[in-house]
């Protein structure tokens, strides 16, 4: 089967226009971001010839190809481009787009009908589809301007369903025809208990999930949703099982293929020479493509045989009751036990028993002994009332079918009232390892002892790395590159064992033994393999970094062993204890030269950063926005400099926050030499190397990280710090590769997004922080990403968390230990640069002012000054606002870039935001851009909105959990009379320069009924009149009413020279 991916974008995707006042959404990205805002996965179907028109919303092949590589985790060139037909609801004017964010019609069309439209598509095979869909799980957007269609989101969730089926072993091997060729397949088994869930998923399938046919189709797709879903699940289950093949020999539970799969695959390995169609089929079950190279007639006969073999599942799925088999262990506990080696149980050799029970599908809590069916009429009538009149006939039929799986069941049918059968220890082991699996996959219920289904089911000797940590020469000698010696120490049941003990254990002739009262399985081959490994690897050496990875579960245990961790002493023991949370790292006082006060949680964060930095380990500080990641990092830099480590650290951040970092450093660490490597006049070559080497901190941007890579790599950096580290989440981007390539003694990543929830982003981040710690990208994908995203391996997430938790610190504003440290309202300034275009327009406005200012006076002069002030504000907001020409939005405004970055950070954690602007036109631009970029509807309230519509907006924002999380308000329309306490962020995009008015607007969120801390963000363009006026207000806050309380009229009283100084464009205004 194939999977077709296609996309939609706005017909005007090369530009983004400002909607008219009557429009309610915007729909396009700029030319530089021209990827498909709605990507939708479809399934192909056979149809007749057609020649439809080209869809005006088709994203095009180039956008699809780019999206597959940049956002779906696929390698370039893996997919196959083609043209397909999409059957879409259409009006006379054209198709209805998949998202209202692409095109919002002024009025709904009265009648719609399905019509065919040509679209560019890309075909993915099953393995590629798994990777693509896994990257979509739990997301609404993949990147700026790349949104998920509702059907793609649906298929991503169905991939998780397929993973759950694999994890529960609900699949069987089979044969199918693909493209005229015979293929082996791992097919899902939808049991009677599973059927309601499957039906619900099929009913929830979006119509667009069945919208695609071949390009020459004349009729719309007619395949039922259930058939489409079953075909999809078959492809996904088959791909997931095959992707686990390399781990089929693993003895670990929760890893690789399941036990039933391993049993079948062991059979295939037992036939290295293909002598029959059966051998060819078994070999194909292990091959990547599953193709069976054999005569088609023989394969068809095999398929029919397999169909008959699986028939009991069909029969069982229609019954109201499920036949269950429960294995009951011996009850005597008098067996003598040895703490070093296990002993055989004493007593009756047939003390194990399998009992037959009945489990009604409509009552999950009821479990009835089968003997109740064979009891007297009164008891039997009571049971039949629960199970139905045909229950006896079904049970006998089911036992007959099960008898073909286990001869003991067949023998029990000789009794007039079969209730179960007895087993010896060999038979019990056979039931646990073979019979129970066959019964379960045939649709019967199987109940096994808890010790078998737990991690301790298999008796493996535990191996532990015993490390002798060398003495450190000094505190500066701490290094994870230090070579350490270690040997392996083995134990069994908590007691040490010798090599001779292992050999003796392997010679036991029973598969189940008791150790300290618990039954466990003994695999002689694995025990021998463990003994062999131990003999050959008694003494070892490795870098301390590898020991650390081993201790945190980053390495598999040697074959035959369970891994018992690392036993160490001295500094290595202390390090491991702190990393694994057994002890808390010491809290350090901030340096005396630090010019600020750290809140208690900030002091803990600073100490944590210092601890990891001391060991050369990378740290990701992922605190919520507003908790002070910047101040914690600056405290660390001051500590390093004050302790005599006079080496430069490199900070890479978005252009929009370069000036913010410089200001914060000047405020909190004024003694640190700071250098901004940015702008057209930045130092280059030898001049940069000389100057940078004498700095404590060099601040640069992600753009220059790529452009100036050659000179940045030449510096001996003490550390590299990435702010807004989500910028490197895609490891294939140039900036991610550049960040990993810069050498440094320590590395820090700062981000406000919940990185622990985005498995696909973790590898790139961790490979920057601690290179190689999570293995290669391919290893990470196989070991963690696919198992976690699909749910195939429930333990993979636990293993990954243990590996990454020591290097990841995330605190939320809602944490009880944090919220008490925070004030109710926190105000902060966001200093944003101008783009080159903005700077050019700003200069042109000033030039125009200089030409006219001296020619007028009185009211005319006041009018020119206020008009100039308004024009400069518009330039600072966005060139399209100033020009009013409906031109492209993205990439032209420093303010808008920073607002977008901040909203991208707060939305994933469920926060809501108010965005105030005094300009209605700018509100439309913001709405257009944010909807297109974030993929979420944005509310906009201005003076032209009718009262009824206004009340509906407020009601949605306040009470609807699914409501748009961003509410734009014009300052005059939204500054009074509104209660918007659902918001915990307030953004003042442009400034009124009247603190009373701005505070009144802020109080829409910060008022009675607000249960959260409110963060207020005031935007200021650096080097412009906005920065100058903001500074004046801050200096005169105590008399602000007298100075600026009447709005902006006071500016008209300034002299011409004062105006020129106030409006002048300063050097720090321009971004690179």
XYZ file of N, CA and C in Angstrom, residues 27-148:
366
model
N -4.219 34.612 5.838
C -3.963 33.278 5.319
C -2.722 33.095 4.506
N -1.644 33.722 4.761
C -0.513 33.455 3.896
C 0.788 33.701 4.598
N 1.834 33.097 4.069
C 3.178 33.345 4.578
C 3.967 34.063 3.508
N 5.058 34.666 3.927
C 5.883 35.404 2.972
C 6.587 34.439 2.036
N 7.144 34.990 0.974
C 7.785 34.138 -0.024
C 8.897 33.292 0.570
N 9.638 33.851 1.535
C 10.735 33.103 2.147
C 10.242 31.970 3.022
N 8.957 31.957 3.397
C 8.383 30.922 4.254
C 7.306 30.168 3.493
N 7.449 30.042 2.194
C 6.362 29.517 1.381
C 6.301 27.988 1.442
N 5.982 27.463 2.631
C 5.696 26.049 2.790
C 4.203 25.892 3.025
N 3.741 24.666 2.954
C 2.301 24.441 2.989
C 1.745 24.621 4.386
N 0.869 25.589 4.605
C 0.317 25.757 5.944
C -0.586 24.622 6.380
N -1.081 23.824 5.490
C -1.886 22.674 5.915
C -1.436 21.454 5.136
N -0.794 20.538 5.773
C -0.315 19.327 5.138
C -1.240 18.189 5.546
N -1.724 17.425 4.567
C -2.747 16.427 4.875
C -2.347 15.091 4.271
N -2.355 14.044 5.072
C -2.034 12.712 4.599
C -3.287 12.047 4.064
N -3.215 11.502 2.876
C -4.375 10.875 2.236
C -4.025 9.466 1.791
N -5.020 8.713 1.504
C -4.825 7.339 1.043
C -5.354 7.209 -0.379
N -4.574 6.577 -1.226
C -4.959 6.452 -2.622
C -6.037 5.386 -2.806
N -6.852 5.522 -3.857
C -7.869 4.523 -4.180
C -8.015 4.429 -5.695
N -8.506 3.315 -6.185
C -8.650 3.107 -7.627
C -9.915 3.791 -8.139
N -9.790 4.536 -9.220
C -10.948 5.224 -9.787
C -10.859 5.226 -11.304
N -11.852 5.829 -11.916
C -11.902 5.907 -13.372
C -11.263 7.199 -13.862
N -11.139 7.342 -15.146
C -10.454 8.483 -15.743
C -11.210 9.781 -15.494
N -10.436 10.858 -15.234
C -11.022 12.186 -15.037
C -9.977 13.226 -15.409
N -10.438 14.437 -15.666
C -9.497 15.527 -15.976
C -9.919 16.764 -15.203
N -9.731 16.771 -13.893
C -10.157 17.906 -13.082
C -9.237 19.105 -13.248
N -9.730 20.241 -12.778
C -8.921 21.460 -12.792
C -7.927 21.441 -11.648
N -6.932 22.312 -11.740
C -5.913 22.394 -10.692
C -6.462 23.180 -9.499
N -6.263 22.669 -8.288
C -6.765 23.347 -7.092
C -6.017 24.651 -6.851
N -6.737 25.747 -6.622
C -6.057 27.020 -6.341
C -5.326 27.017 -5.002
N -5.641 26.042 -4.123
C -4.995 25.986 -2.816
C -3.854 24.970 -2.771
N -3.552 24.319 -3.878
C -2.492 23.312 -3.892
C -1.152 23.938 -3.505
N -0.475 23.327 -2.539
C 0.799 23.884 -2.062
C 1.923 23.694 -3.067
N 1.827 22.658 -3.901
C 2.867 22.437 -4.903
C 3.929 21.456 -4.448
N 4.610 20.863 -5.432
C 5.583 19.822 -5.142
C 6.793 20.351 -4.372
N 7.250 21.549 -4.673
C 8.433 22.088 -4.003
C 8.196 22.239 -2.508
N 7.006 22.735 -2.149
C 6.685 22.900 -0.723
C 6.611 21.549 -0.028
N 6.041 20.537 -0.698
C 5.964 19.202 -0.107
C 7.354 18.624 0.114
N 8.203 18.718 -0.908
C 9.554 18.170 -0.786
C 10.309 18.824 0.359
N 10.168 20.136 0.486
C 10.855 20.848 1.571
C 10.316 20.424 2.928
N 8.992 20.270 3.021
C 8.380 19.891 4.296
C 8.812 18.498 4.730
N 8.932 17.580 3.788
C 9.310 16.207 4.136
C 10.681 16.164 4.798
N 11.594 16.969 4.313
C 12.960 16.969 4.853
C 13.036 17.794 6.130
N 12.437 18.981 6.114
C 12.601 19.926 7.219
C 11.729 19.596 8.428
N 10.554 19.000 8.196
C 9.595 18.861 9.289
C 9.121 17.432 9.554
N 9.309 16.528 8.589
C 8.809 15.169 8.765
C 9.911 14.163 9.066
N 11.146 14.617 9.148
C 12.246 13.741 9.538
C 12.701 12.777 8.478
N 12.382 13.047 7.206
C 12.775 12.151 6.128
C 14.005 12.691 5.392
N 14.759 11.786 4.803
C 15.945 12.185 4.050
C 15.539 12.707 2.678
N 16.329 13.600 2.089
C 15.988 14.128 0.754
C 15.893 13.011 -0.273
N 14.906 13.106 -1.143
C 14.778 12.189 -2.252
C 14.157 10.846 -1.955
N 13.661 10.626 -0.723
C 13.111 9.298 -0.406
C 11.708 9.106 -0.967
N 10.963 10.188 -1.101
C 9.560 10.065 -1.516
C 9.429 10.146 -3.027
N 8.253 9.725 -3.515
C 7.987 9.706 -4.958
C 6.911 10.724 -5.295
N 7.258 11.800 -6.041
C 6.255 12.804 -6.398
C 5.291 12.279 -7.457
N 4.046 12.720 -7.381
C 3.046 12.355 -8.384
C 1.921 13.376 -8.331
N 0.983 13.253 -9.243
C -0.196 14.111 -9.244
C -1.408 13.261 -8.890
N -2.270 13.798 -8.032
C -3.446 13.056 -7.590
C -4.677 13.947 -7.721
N -5.832 13.346 -7.488
C -7.095 14.080 -7.510
C -7.678 14.125 -6.107
N -7.961 15.328 -5.639
C -8.589 15.511 -4.330
C -10.052 15.869 -4.537
N -10.944 15.107 -3.917
C -12.384 15.375 -3.995
C -12.756 16.239 -2.804
N -13.039 17.504 -3.082
C -13.204 18.491 -2.027
C -14.585 19.139 -2.087
N -15.131 19.530 -0.932
C -16.369 20.325 -0.940
C -16.106 21.610 -1.718
N -16.966 21.912 -2.658
C -16.697 23.036 -3.548
C -17.966 23.836 -3.800
N -17.761 25.106 -4.025
C -18.845 25.988 -4.448
C -18.621 26.330 -5.914
N -19.421 27.210 -6.429
C -19.245 27.616 -7.812
C -17.905 28.323 -8.023
N -17.407 28.967 -6.948
C -16.174 29.735 -7.083
C -14.915 28.900 -6.884
N -15.044 27.688 -6.350
C -13.859 26.865 -6.164
C -13.956 25.986 -4.933
N -12.873 25.262 -4.611
C -12.905 24.359 -3.459
C -12.861 25.117 -2.139
N -13.411 24.492 -1.108
C -13.312 25.031 0.249
C -11.986 24.561 0.833
N -11.145 25.439 1.316
C -9.839 25.012 1.844
C -9.991 24.219 3.136
N -8.960 23.451 3.474
C -9.023 22.602 4.656
C -9.009 23.397 5.947
N -8.507 24.623 5.927
C -8.457 25.453 7.127
C -8.957 26.851 6.809
N -9.738 27.428 7.711
C -10.217 28.785 7.508
C -9.080 29.791 7.573
N -7.914 29.347 8.082
C -6.767 30.238 8.124
C -6.176 30.461 6.736
N -6.503 29.575 5.796
C -6.011 29.754 4.431
C -6.833 30.771 3.664
N -8.113 30.777 3.943
C -8.996 31.684 3.202
C -10.312 31.770 3.953
N -10.655 32.946 4.394
C -11.883 33.125 5.163
C -12.881 33.900 4.316
N -13.858 33.165 3.757
C -14.848 33.817 2.910
C -15.703 34.760 3.732
N -16.148 35.837 3.108
C -16.963 36.815 3.825
C -18.317 36.244 4.209
N -18.819 35.322 3.441
C -20.093 34.681 3.797
C -20.060 33.227 3.342
N -20.739 32.398 4.074
C -20.732 30.976 3.767
C -21.537 30.708 2.498
N -21.052 29.787 1.698
C -21.771 29.412 0.480
C -23.015 28.614 0.853
N -24.091 28.845 0.099
C -25.368 28.198 0.411
C -25.313 26.702 0.142
N -24.680 26.271 -0.943
C -24.650 24.843 -1.280
C -23.246 24.442 -1.728
N -22.828 23.280 -1.256
C -21.515 22.748 -1.609
C -21.684 21.336 -2.142
N -20.802 20.940 -3.023
C -20.814 19.565 -3.503
C -19.374 19.119 -3.734
N -19.178 17.800 -3.746
C -17.840 17.265 -3.967
C -17.449 17.422 -5.431
N -16.273 17.998 -5.640
C -15.734 18.134 -6.997
C -14.277 17.736 -6.990
N -13.776 17.179 -8.105
C -12.369 16.765 -8.167
C -11.452 17.944 -8.508
N -10.266 17.966 -7.872
C -9.256 19.002 -8.142
C -7.882 18.336 -8.186
N -7.089 18.749 -9.157
C -5.734 18.202 -9.259
C -4.830 18.829 -8.197
N -4.007 17.982 -7.562
C -3.056 18.470 -6.565
C -1.745 17.706 -6.700
N -0.659 18.352 -6.305
C 0.639 17.671 -6.226
C 0.653 16.822 -4.967
N 1.199 15.619 -5.059
C 1.255 14.711 -3.916
C 2.597 14.000 -3.902
N 2.865 13.353 -2.799
C 4.096 12.583 -2.636
C 3.752 11.242 -2.018
N 4.262 10.183 -2.618
C 3.988 8.835 -2.111
C 5.080 8.427 -1.122
N 4.653 7.916 0.038
C 5.565 7.394 1.050
C 5.315 5.910 1.238
N 6.381 5.149 1.436
C 6.161 3.752 1.794
C 5.852 3.655 3.290
N 5.594 2.457 3.771
C 5.131 2.307 5.153
C 6.155 2.786 6.168
N 7.426 2.437 5.970
C 8.449 2.853 6.929
C 8.600 4.371 6.934
N 8.536 4.992 5.764
C 8.620 6.454 5.691
C 7.401 7.098 6.345
N 6.236 6.482 6.161
C 5.021 7.018 6.777
C 5.106 6.954 8.300
N 5.695 5.878 8.837
C 5.859 5.780 10.287
C 6.688 6.956 10.796
N 7.804 7.238 10.127
C 8.677 8.332 10.563
C 7.946 9.671 10.446
N 7.279 9.878 9.314
C 6.579 11.147 9.106
C 5.478 11.351 10.135
N 4.671 10.326 10.357
C 3.557 10.447 11.301
C 4.044 10.571 12.737
N 5.119 9.877 13.069
C 5.661 9.982 14.427
C 6.086 11.407 14.740
N 6.532 12.137 13.729
C 6.916 13.537 13.919
C 5.704 14.446 14.087
N 4.512 13.933 13.827
C 3.295 14.746 13.910
C 2.495 14.517 15.183
N 2.794 13.456 15.918
C 1.978 13.080 17.072
C 1.966 14.197 18.107
N 0.767 14.589 18.518
C 0.610 15.586 19.570
C 0.861 17.010 19.142
N 0.959 17.270 17.842
C 1.274 18.622 17.380
C 0.129 19.206 16.564
N 0.035 20.534 16.586
C -0.880 21.249 15.696
C -0.119 21.887 14.551
N 1.121 22.245 14.823
C 1.980 22.822 13.795
C 3.317 22.101 13.825
N 3.973 22.034 12.670
C 5.304 21.455 12.585
C 6.373 22.528 12.591
N 6.031 23.705 12.131
C 6.951 24.840 12.099
C 6.111 26.060 11.738
N 6.755 27.183 11.678
C 6.022 28.389 11.291
C 5.413 28.203 9.912
N 4.128 28.410 9.841
C 3.448 28.322 8.555
C 3.206 26.918 8.062
N 3.515 25.904 8.865
C 3.277 24.514 8.455
C 2.330 23.887 9.488
N 1.067 23.818 9.123
C 0.036 23.335 10.034
C -0.364 21.910 9.667
N -0.884 21.181 10.634
C -1.378 19.833 10.367
C -2.847 19.884 9.988
